[in-house]
Amino acid sequence: MRLRALFAATVLAGGGVLLVLPRADRAEALNCSGLGTQSAVSETGPANLTLPQLEVAKQIVGTAKGMSITKRGTVIALQVARQESTLDATAVSGRATGTFQQIAPGPANAYAGYDRTNTASAAKGFFTVLVDRVPGYDVDPRSNADIGQIVQASGAGAGKYAPWQALAESLVDVLYDGTVAMTCETGQTGPMAVNANGVEVGLPPSAGIAGTVKAPTAETATVLAAALSWLGTSYAWGGGTASGPSRGIRDGGVADANGDFAKVGFDCSGLVLYSYAQVGVALPRTSREQHAGGGMVVPWPAALPGDLVFYGSVVHHVAIFLGVIDGVAYMVEAPQSGDVVKVSPVRTGGDFRPEVVRPIPGKGPDQHV
């Protein structure tokens, strides 16, 4: 049976949004701000989205960033996807398939050679045609809807795309670079803006400690900022993709008892995977795989910010080393079911592994002894 109304957004006075997220037995209303403004209501009505639709939107945004597509281009894609498939990656109508209802082979074979029900692949096809047909799309004086029509050549015409622009702009404000933070009363926040200047990353107030982290490379600084931007987000076992938080899955145990299958968030390796994906580094999905194939193994005393910290003789947990602040080594992690993404002191007892994995080569002094 298809999921319906798992994530509803109703604009409230003052620009807040009432988000309805699923629980195992019923929907739970959360009073949130950030996703949408009064302008996000048009003749289409309130911005109603399901959690799967939000995940599709995240994948479109993530693909856009990876291809250096501007915010305007991302907005156009979201407008088109909302109209063509209601942000449903599995939508099929005759030969038209997927998020953008693409018909292979498409212009210059742009829609051939991949699974069109894969949102990231479909978005890459859309953006390829956008750049080819409207190379100056970012400054083109035509409307977003007109540009979307040039890409799609839809028989329904450009007018069908126009009503979704406010919603698309709202999603881009939250998902593209965190210029607007989404905050819910449950304590889940993110993405929030994190100040990264070159190799220096300022710790946001929600880190619980003040200071600046100096990364070994600018790329690594981006990784740290990406992880910190989701502080306060729920732990969800199995949650987290290259595009951001995602719905958790069942484990038949502790995660189920905490309702992770009904939460949107990160597990430990999902947070690591997402953070490194923001600089184009594709890590394996699980903590065990990240330990085995995530990069260079370095002794713990030589760890640098951005290195991966592991726990377990058989690896069961991973975190991202932040560095030493006031004599204390810190990491950012999604710790366990029932918790949230947070900054924690590195726990060097118990089943701590005295080594780190370095996905991005970098030089710098040992951070601690």
Coordinates of C-alpha atoms in Angstrom, one line a residue:
M1 CA 0.0 0.0 0.0
R2 CA 1.4 3.4 -0.9
L3 CA 2.3 5.8 1.9
R4 CA 0.2 9.0 2.0
A5 CA 0.4 12.2 4.0
L6 CA 3.4 11.1 6.0
F7 CA 4.9 14.5 5.8
A8 CA 2.5 17.5 5.5
A9 CA 3.6 21.1 5.7
T10 CA 1.0 23.7 6.5
V11 CA 2.1 27.3 6.6
L12 CA 1.4 29.0 9.9
A13 CA 1.3 32.6 10.9
G14 CA 4.8 34.2 11.0
G15 CA 6.2 31.9 8.3
G16 CA 6.4 28.8 10.5
V17 CA 5.5 25.4 9.1
L18 CA 3.6 22.5 10.8
L19 CA 5.3 19.3 9.7
V20 CA 3.5 16.0 10.1
L21 CA 6.0 13.1 10.4
P22 CA 5.1 9.4 10.8
R23 CA 5.3 7.2 13.8
A24 CA 4.7 3.5 14.0
D25 CA 1.0 3.9 14.8
R26 CA 0.0 7.5 13.9
A27 CA 1.2 10.8 12.6
E28 CA 2.9 13.2 15.0
A29 CA 2.6 16.9 14.5
L30 CA 5.8 18.9 14.9
N31 CA 5.8 22.7 15.0
C32 CA 8.8 23.6 12.7
S33 CA 10.2 26.7 11.0
G34 CA 12.3 27.1 8.0
L35 CA 10.7 24.9 5.3
G36 CA 8.5 27.4 3.5
T37 CA 7.2 30.9 3.8
Q38 CA 3.9 32.5 3.1
S39 CA 4.9 32.6 -0.5
A40 CA 5.0 28.8 -0.6
V41 CA 1.3 28.8 -0.8
S42 CA -0.1 29.4 -4.3
E43 CA -3.1 28.3 -6.2
T44 CA -1.9 24.7 -5.6
G45 CA -2.6 25.0 -1.9
P46 CA -0.3 24.3 1.0
A47 CA 3.0 22.6 0.4
N48 CA 2.0 19.0 1.1
L49 CA 4.9 16.5 0.9
T50 CA 5.5 12.9 2.0
L51 CA 8.8 11.7 3.4
P52 CA 9.6 9.9 0.1
Q53 CA 9.0 13.1 -1.8
L54 CA 11.3 15.0 0.5
E55 CA 14.0 12.3 -0.1
V56 CA 13.6 12.7 -3.9
A57 CA 14.0 16.5 -3.5
K58 CA 17.2 15.9 -1.5
Q59 CA 18.6 13.7 -4.2
I60 CA 17.9 16.3 -6.9
V61 CA 19.6 19.0 -4.8
G62 CA 22.6 16.7 -4.1
T63 CA 23.0 15.9 -7.8
A64 CA 22.7 19.6 -8.7
K65 CA 25.5 20.6 -6.2
G66 CA 27.7 17.8 -7.5
M67 CA 27.3 19.1 -11.1
S68 CA 27.8 22.7 -10.0
I69 CA 24.3 23.6 -11.0
T70 CA 23.2 27.0 -9.5
K71 CA 20.3 27.4 -7.1
R72 CA 18.1 28.7 -9.9
G73 CA 18.8 25.6 -12.0
T74 CA 18.0 23.5 -8.9
V75 CA 14.7 25.3 -8.4
I76 CA 13.8 24.7 -12.0
A77 CA 14.4 21.0 -11.7
L78 CA 12.3 20.8 -8.5
Q79 CA 9.5 22.6 -10.2
V80 CA 9.5 20.2 -13.1
A81 CA 9.8 17.1 -10.9
R82 CA 6.9 18.2 -8.7
Q83 CA 4.7 18.7 -11.7
E84 CA 5.8 15.7 -13.8
S85 CA 5.8 13.0 -11.1
T86 CA 4.8 14.6 -7.9
L87 CA 8.4 13.9 -6.8
D88 CA 7.8 10.1 -7.2
A89 CA 10.9 8.3 -8.5
T90 CA 8.8 5.2 -9.3
A91 CA 6.2 7.0 -11.5
V92 CA 5.6 5.4 -14.9
S93 CA 3.2 6.6 -17.6
G94 CA 3.6 4.6 -20.8
R95 CA 7.3 5.2 -21.8
A96 CA 7.6 8.2 -19.5
T97 CA 9.5 7.1 -16.4
G98 CA 10.8 8.4 -13.1
T99 CA 11.0 11.7 -11.3
F100 CA 11.2 13.8 -14.5
Q101 CA 9.1 11.4 -16.7
Q102 CA 11.9 11.0 -19.1
I103 CA 11.4 9.0 -22.4
A104 CA 14.6 7.3 -23.6
P105 CA 16.8 8.0 -25.5
G106 CA 15.9 11.7 -25.1
P107 CA 17.8 14.7 -26.6
A108 CA 21.3 13.6 -27.7
N109 CA 20.7 10.3 -25.9
A110 CA 20.7 12.1 -22.5
Y111 CA 18.1 9.8 -21.0
A112 CA 19.7 6.5 -22.1
G113 CA 22.1 4.2 -20.3
Y114 CA 20.7 4.5 -16.8
D115 CA 17.8 3.5 -14.6
R116 CA 15.3 6.4 -15.0
T117 CA 13.7 5.4 -11.6
N118 CA 17.0 6.4 -9.9
T119 CA 16.4 10.0 -9.0
A120 CA 20.1 11.0 -9.0
S121 CA 20.6 9.5 -12.5
A122 CA 17.4 11.1 -13.8
A123 CA 18.4 14.5 -12.3
K124 CA 21.8 14.2 -14.0
G125 CA 20.0 13.7 -17.3
F126 CA 17.7 16.7 -16.7
F127 CA 20.6 19.0 -15.8
T128 CA 22.6 17.8 -18.8
V129 CA 19.8 18.8 -21.1
L130 CA 19.3 22.1 -19.2
V131 CA 22.9 23.1 -19.7
D132 CA 22.9 22.1 -23.3
R133 CA 19.6 23.8 -24.3
V134 CA 19.8 26.9 -22.1
P135 CA 23.6 27.4 -21.3
G136 CA 22.9 30.8 -19.8
Y137 CA 19.9 29.5 -17.7
D138 CA 21.1 31.3 -14.5
V139 CA 20.7 34.8 -16.0
D140 CA 18.2 33.9 -18.7
P141 CA 15.3 36.5 -18.5
R142 CA 12.7 33.9 -19.3
S143 CA 10.7 32.5 -16.4
N144 CA 11.7 29.3 -14.7
A145 CA 8.6 27.6 -16.1
D146 CA 9.6 28.6 -19.7
I147 CA 13.1 27.2 -19.2
G148 CA 11.7 24.0 -17.7
Q149 CA 9.5 23.7 -20.8
I150 CA 12.5 24.0 -23.0
V151 CA 14.1 21.0 -21.3
Q152 CA 11.0 18.9 -21.1
A153 CA 9.1 19.9 -24.3
S154 CA 5.9 18.9 -22.5
G155 CA 2.7 18.9 -24.4
A156 CA 1.0 20.5 -21.3
G157 CA 3.1 23.6 -21.7
A158 CA 5.2 25.8 -19.3
G159 CA 2.1 27.0 -17.3
K160 CA 2.0 23.7 -15.4
Y161 CA 5.4 24.3 -13.9
A162 CA 4.9 27.8 -12.7
P163 CA 2.7 27.1 -9.6
W164 CA 5.5 25.0 -8.0
Q165 CA 8.2 27.7 -8.0
A166 CA 7.6 29.0 -4.4
L167 CA 7.7 25.5 -3.0
A168 CA 10.9 24.7 -5.0
E169 CA 12.6 27.9 -3.8
S170 CA 11.7 27.0 -0.2
L171 CA 13.2 23.6 -0.5
V172 CA 16.4 25.0 -2.1
D173 CA 16.7 27.5 0.7
V174 CA 16.8 24.6 3.2
L175 CA 18.6 21.9 1.3
Y176 CA 21.1 23.6 -1.0
D177 CA 23.5 25.3 1.5
G178 CA 21.5 25.8 4.6
T179 CA 20.8 29.5 4.2
V180 CA 17.6 28.8 6.0
A181 CA 17.6 26.5 9.0
M182 CA 14.8 24.0 9.6
T183 CA 14.1 23.7 13.3
C184 CA 11.5 21.5 15.0
E185 CA 10.2 21.4 18.6
T186 CA 11.5 17.9 19.0
G187 CA 15.0 19.2 18.9
Q188 CA 15.8 18.0 15.4
T189 CA 17.6 20.8 13.5
G190 CA 19.4 21.2 10.2
P191 CA 20.8 21.9 7.9
M192 CA 22.1 25.0 9.7
A193 CA 24.6 27.4 8.4
V194 CA 28.2 26.6 9.6
N195 CA 31.0 29.1 9.1
A196 CA 33.8 27.5 7.1
N197 CA 36.5 29.9 5.9
G198 CA 39.3 28.1 4.1
V199 CA 40.6 25.5 6.5
E200 CA 38.9 27.0 9.5
V201 CA 35.5 25.9 10.7
G202 CA 33.6 27.7 13.4
L203 CA 31.8 25.5 15.9
P204 CA 28.0 26.4 16.0
P205 CA 26.4 27.1 19.4
S206 CA 24.6 23.7 19.2
A207 CA 28.1 22.0 19.4
G208 CA 28.1 22.8 23.1
I209 CA 31.7 24.0 23.0
A210 CA 33.1 27.2 21.6
G211 CA 36.0 27.5 19.3
T212 CA 37.4 27.0 15.8
V213 CA 38.6 23.8 14.2
K214 CA 41.5 24.0 11.8
A215 CA 41.3 21.3 9.2
P216 CA 44.3 20.0 7.2
T217 CA 42.6 20.9 3.9
A218 CA 39.8 23.1 2.6
E219 CA 38.0 20.0 1.4
T220 CA 38.2 18.5 4.9
A221 CA 36.8 21.7 6.4
T222 CA 33.8 21.4 4.1
V223 CA 33.3 17.8 5.4
L224 CA 33.4 19.0 9.0
A225 CA 31.0 21.8 8.3
A226 CA 28.6 19.4 6.5
A227 CA 28.5 17.1 9.6
L228 CA 28.1 20.0 12.0
S229 CA 25.2 21.4 10.0
W230 CA 23.0 18.6 11.1
L231 CA 23.7 18.8 14.9
G232 CA 20.5 17.8 16.8
T233 CA 19.1 15.6 14.0
S234 CA 17.6 12.3 15.2
Y235 CA 19.6 9.1 15.1
A236 CA 17.8 6.7 12.7
W237 CA 19.3 3.3 12.2
G238 CA 20.0 2.8 8.4
G239 CA 19.3 6.5 7.9
G240 CA 21.5 8.9 5.8
T241 CA 22.3 9.2 2.1
A242 CA 24.7 11.3 0.1
S243 CA 21.9 13.9 0.0
G244 CA 21.1 14.2 3.7
P245 CA 19.0 12.5 6.4
S246 CA 16.6 9.7 5.3
R247 CA 14.1 7.5 6.9
G248 CA 15.5 4.7 9.2
I249 CA 14.9 1.0 8.8
R250 CA 13.9 -1.8 11.1
D251 CA 16.6 -3.9 12.9
G252 CA 14.4 -6.2 14.9
G253 CA 15.8 -4.9 18.2
V254 CA 16.9 -1.6 19.8
A255 CA 16.3 0.6 16.8
D256 CA 12.8 -0.7 16.4
A257 CA 12.1 -0.1 20.1
N258 CA 13.1 3.5 19.6
G259 CA 11.0 3.9 16.4
D260 CA 14.0 4.5 14.1
F261 CA 12.0 3.1 11.2
A262 CA 9.6 6.1 11.5
K263 CA 12.3 8.8 12.0
V264 CA 14.2 10.8 9.4
G265 CA 17.9 11.1 10.4
F266 CA 21.3 9.6 10.3
D267 CA 23.0 6.5 11.7
C268 CA 26.8 6.7 12.4
S269 CA 28.0 5.7 9.0
G270 CA 25.2 7.5 7.2
L271 CA 26.4 10.8 8.7
V272 CA 30.0 10.0 7.6
L273 CA 28.9 9.0 4.1
Y274 CA 26.8 12.2 3.7
S275 CA 29.6 14.5 5.0
Y276 CA 32.2 13.2 2.6
A277 CA 29.8 13.1 -0.3
Q278 CA 29.6 16.9 -0.1
V279 CA 33.2 17.0 -1.5
G280 CA 32.7 14.2 -4.0
V281 CA 34.2 11.4 -1.9
A282 CA 32.1 8.3 -2.1
L283 CA 32.5 6.2 1.0
P284 CA 31.0 2.7 1.6
R285 CA 27.7 2.6 3.5
T286 CA 28.5 0.7 6.7
S287 CA 31.0 1.5 9.5
R288 CA 32.7 -1.8 8.9
E289 CA 33.1 -1.1 5.2
Q290 CA 34.3 2.4 5.9
H291 CA 37.0 1.1 8.2
A292 CA 38.1 -1.5 5.6
G293 CA 38.0 0.7 2.5
G294 CA 37.6 4.3 3.6
G295 CA 41.2 5.5 3.1
M296 CA 44.7 5.5 4.6
V297 CA 45.0 4.0 8.1
V298 CA 46.9 6.2 10.5
P299 CA 47.8 5.7 14.2
W300 CA 45.5 7.5 16.6
P301 CA 48.3 9.8 18.0
A302 CA 48.7 11.2 14.5
A303 CA 45.0 11.8 13.8
L304 CA 43.9 15.0 12.0
P305 CA 40.5 16.7 11.9
G306 CA 38.3 14.8 9.4
D307 CA 39.8 11.4 10.1
L308 CA 37.4 8.6 10.9
V309 CA 37.3 7.2 14.5
F310 CA 36.1 3.6 15.0
Y311 CA 34.9 1.4 17.8
G312 CA 34.7 -2.4 18.1
S313 CA 37.1 -5.3 17.5
V314 CA 34.4 -6.0 14.9
V315 CA 33.7 -2.4 13.9
H316 CA 30.2 -1.3 14.9
H317 CA 30.6 2.5 15.2
V318 CA 32.3 5.4 13.4
A319 CA 32.6 9.1 14.1
I320 CA 34.5 12.1 12.5
F321 CA 37.4 13.5 14.5
L322 CA 37.1 17.3 15.0
G323 CA 40.4 18.0 16.7
V324 CA 41.6 19.1 20.1
I325 CA 40.0 22.0 21.8
D326 CA 41.2 23.2 25.2
G327 CA 43.1 20.0 25.6
V328 CA 40.2 17.7 24.8
A329 CA 39.9 15.6 21.7
Y330 CA 36.4 15.9 20.1
M331 CA 34.4 14.1 17.4
V332 CA 31.0 14.6 15.7
E333 CA 28.9 11.5 15.7
A334 CA 25.4 10.0 15.4
P335 CA 25.8 7.9 18.5
Q336 CA 22.9 5.5 19.0
S337 CA 19.2 5.0 18.8
G338 CA 17.3 7.5 20.9
D339 CA 20.0 10.1 20.6
V340 CA 20.9 12.9 18.1
V341 CA 23.8 14.0 16.0
K342 CA 26.2 15.7 18.5
V343 CA 29.7 16.7 19.3
S344 CA 31.3 14.4 21.9
P345 CA 34.7 13.9 23.6
V346 CA 36.5 11.0 21.9
R347 CA 35.9 8.0 24.1
T348 CA 39.3 6.3 24.2
G349 CA 38.4 3.5 26.6
G350 CA 36.5 0.3 26.1
D351 CA 36.5 -0.9 22.5
F352 CA 38.0 2.2 21.0
R353 CA 40.4 1.4 18.1
P354 CA 43.7 3.3 18.4
E355 CA 43.8 4.1 14.7
V356 CA 41.9 6.3 12.3
V357 CA 41.1 6.2 8.6
R358 CA 41.9 9.2 6.5
P359 CA 39.7 9.5 3.4
I360 CA 41.3 12.7 2.1
P361 CA 45.1 12.8 2.2
G362 CA 46.3 15.8 4.2
K363 CA 49.4 17.2 6.0
G364 CA 49.6 18.7 9.4
P365 CA 51.1 18.4 12.8
D366 CA 49.9 15.6 15.1
Q367 CA 46.9 16.9 16.9
H368 CA 47.6 15.2 20.2
V369 CA 49.8 12.7 22.0

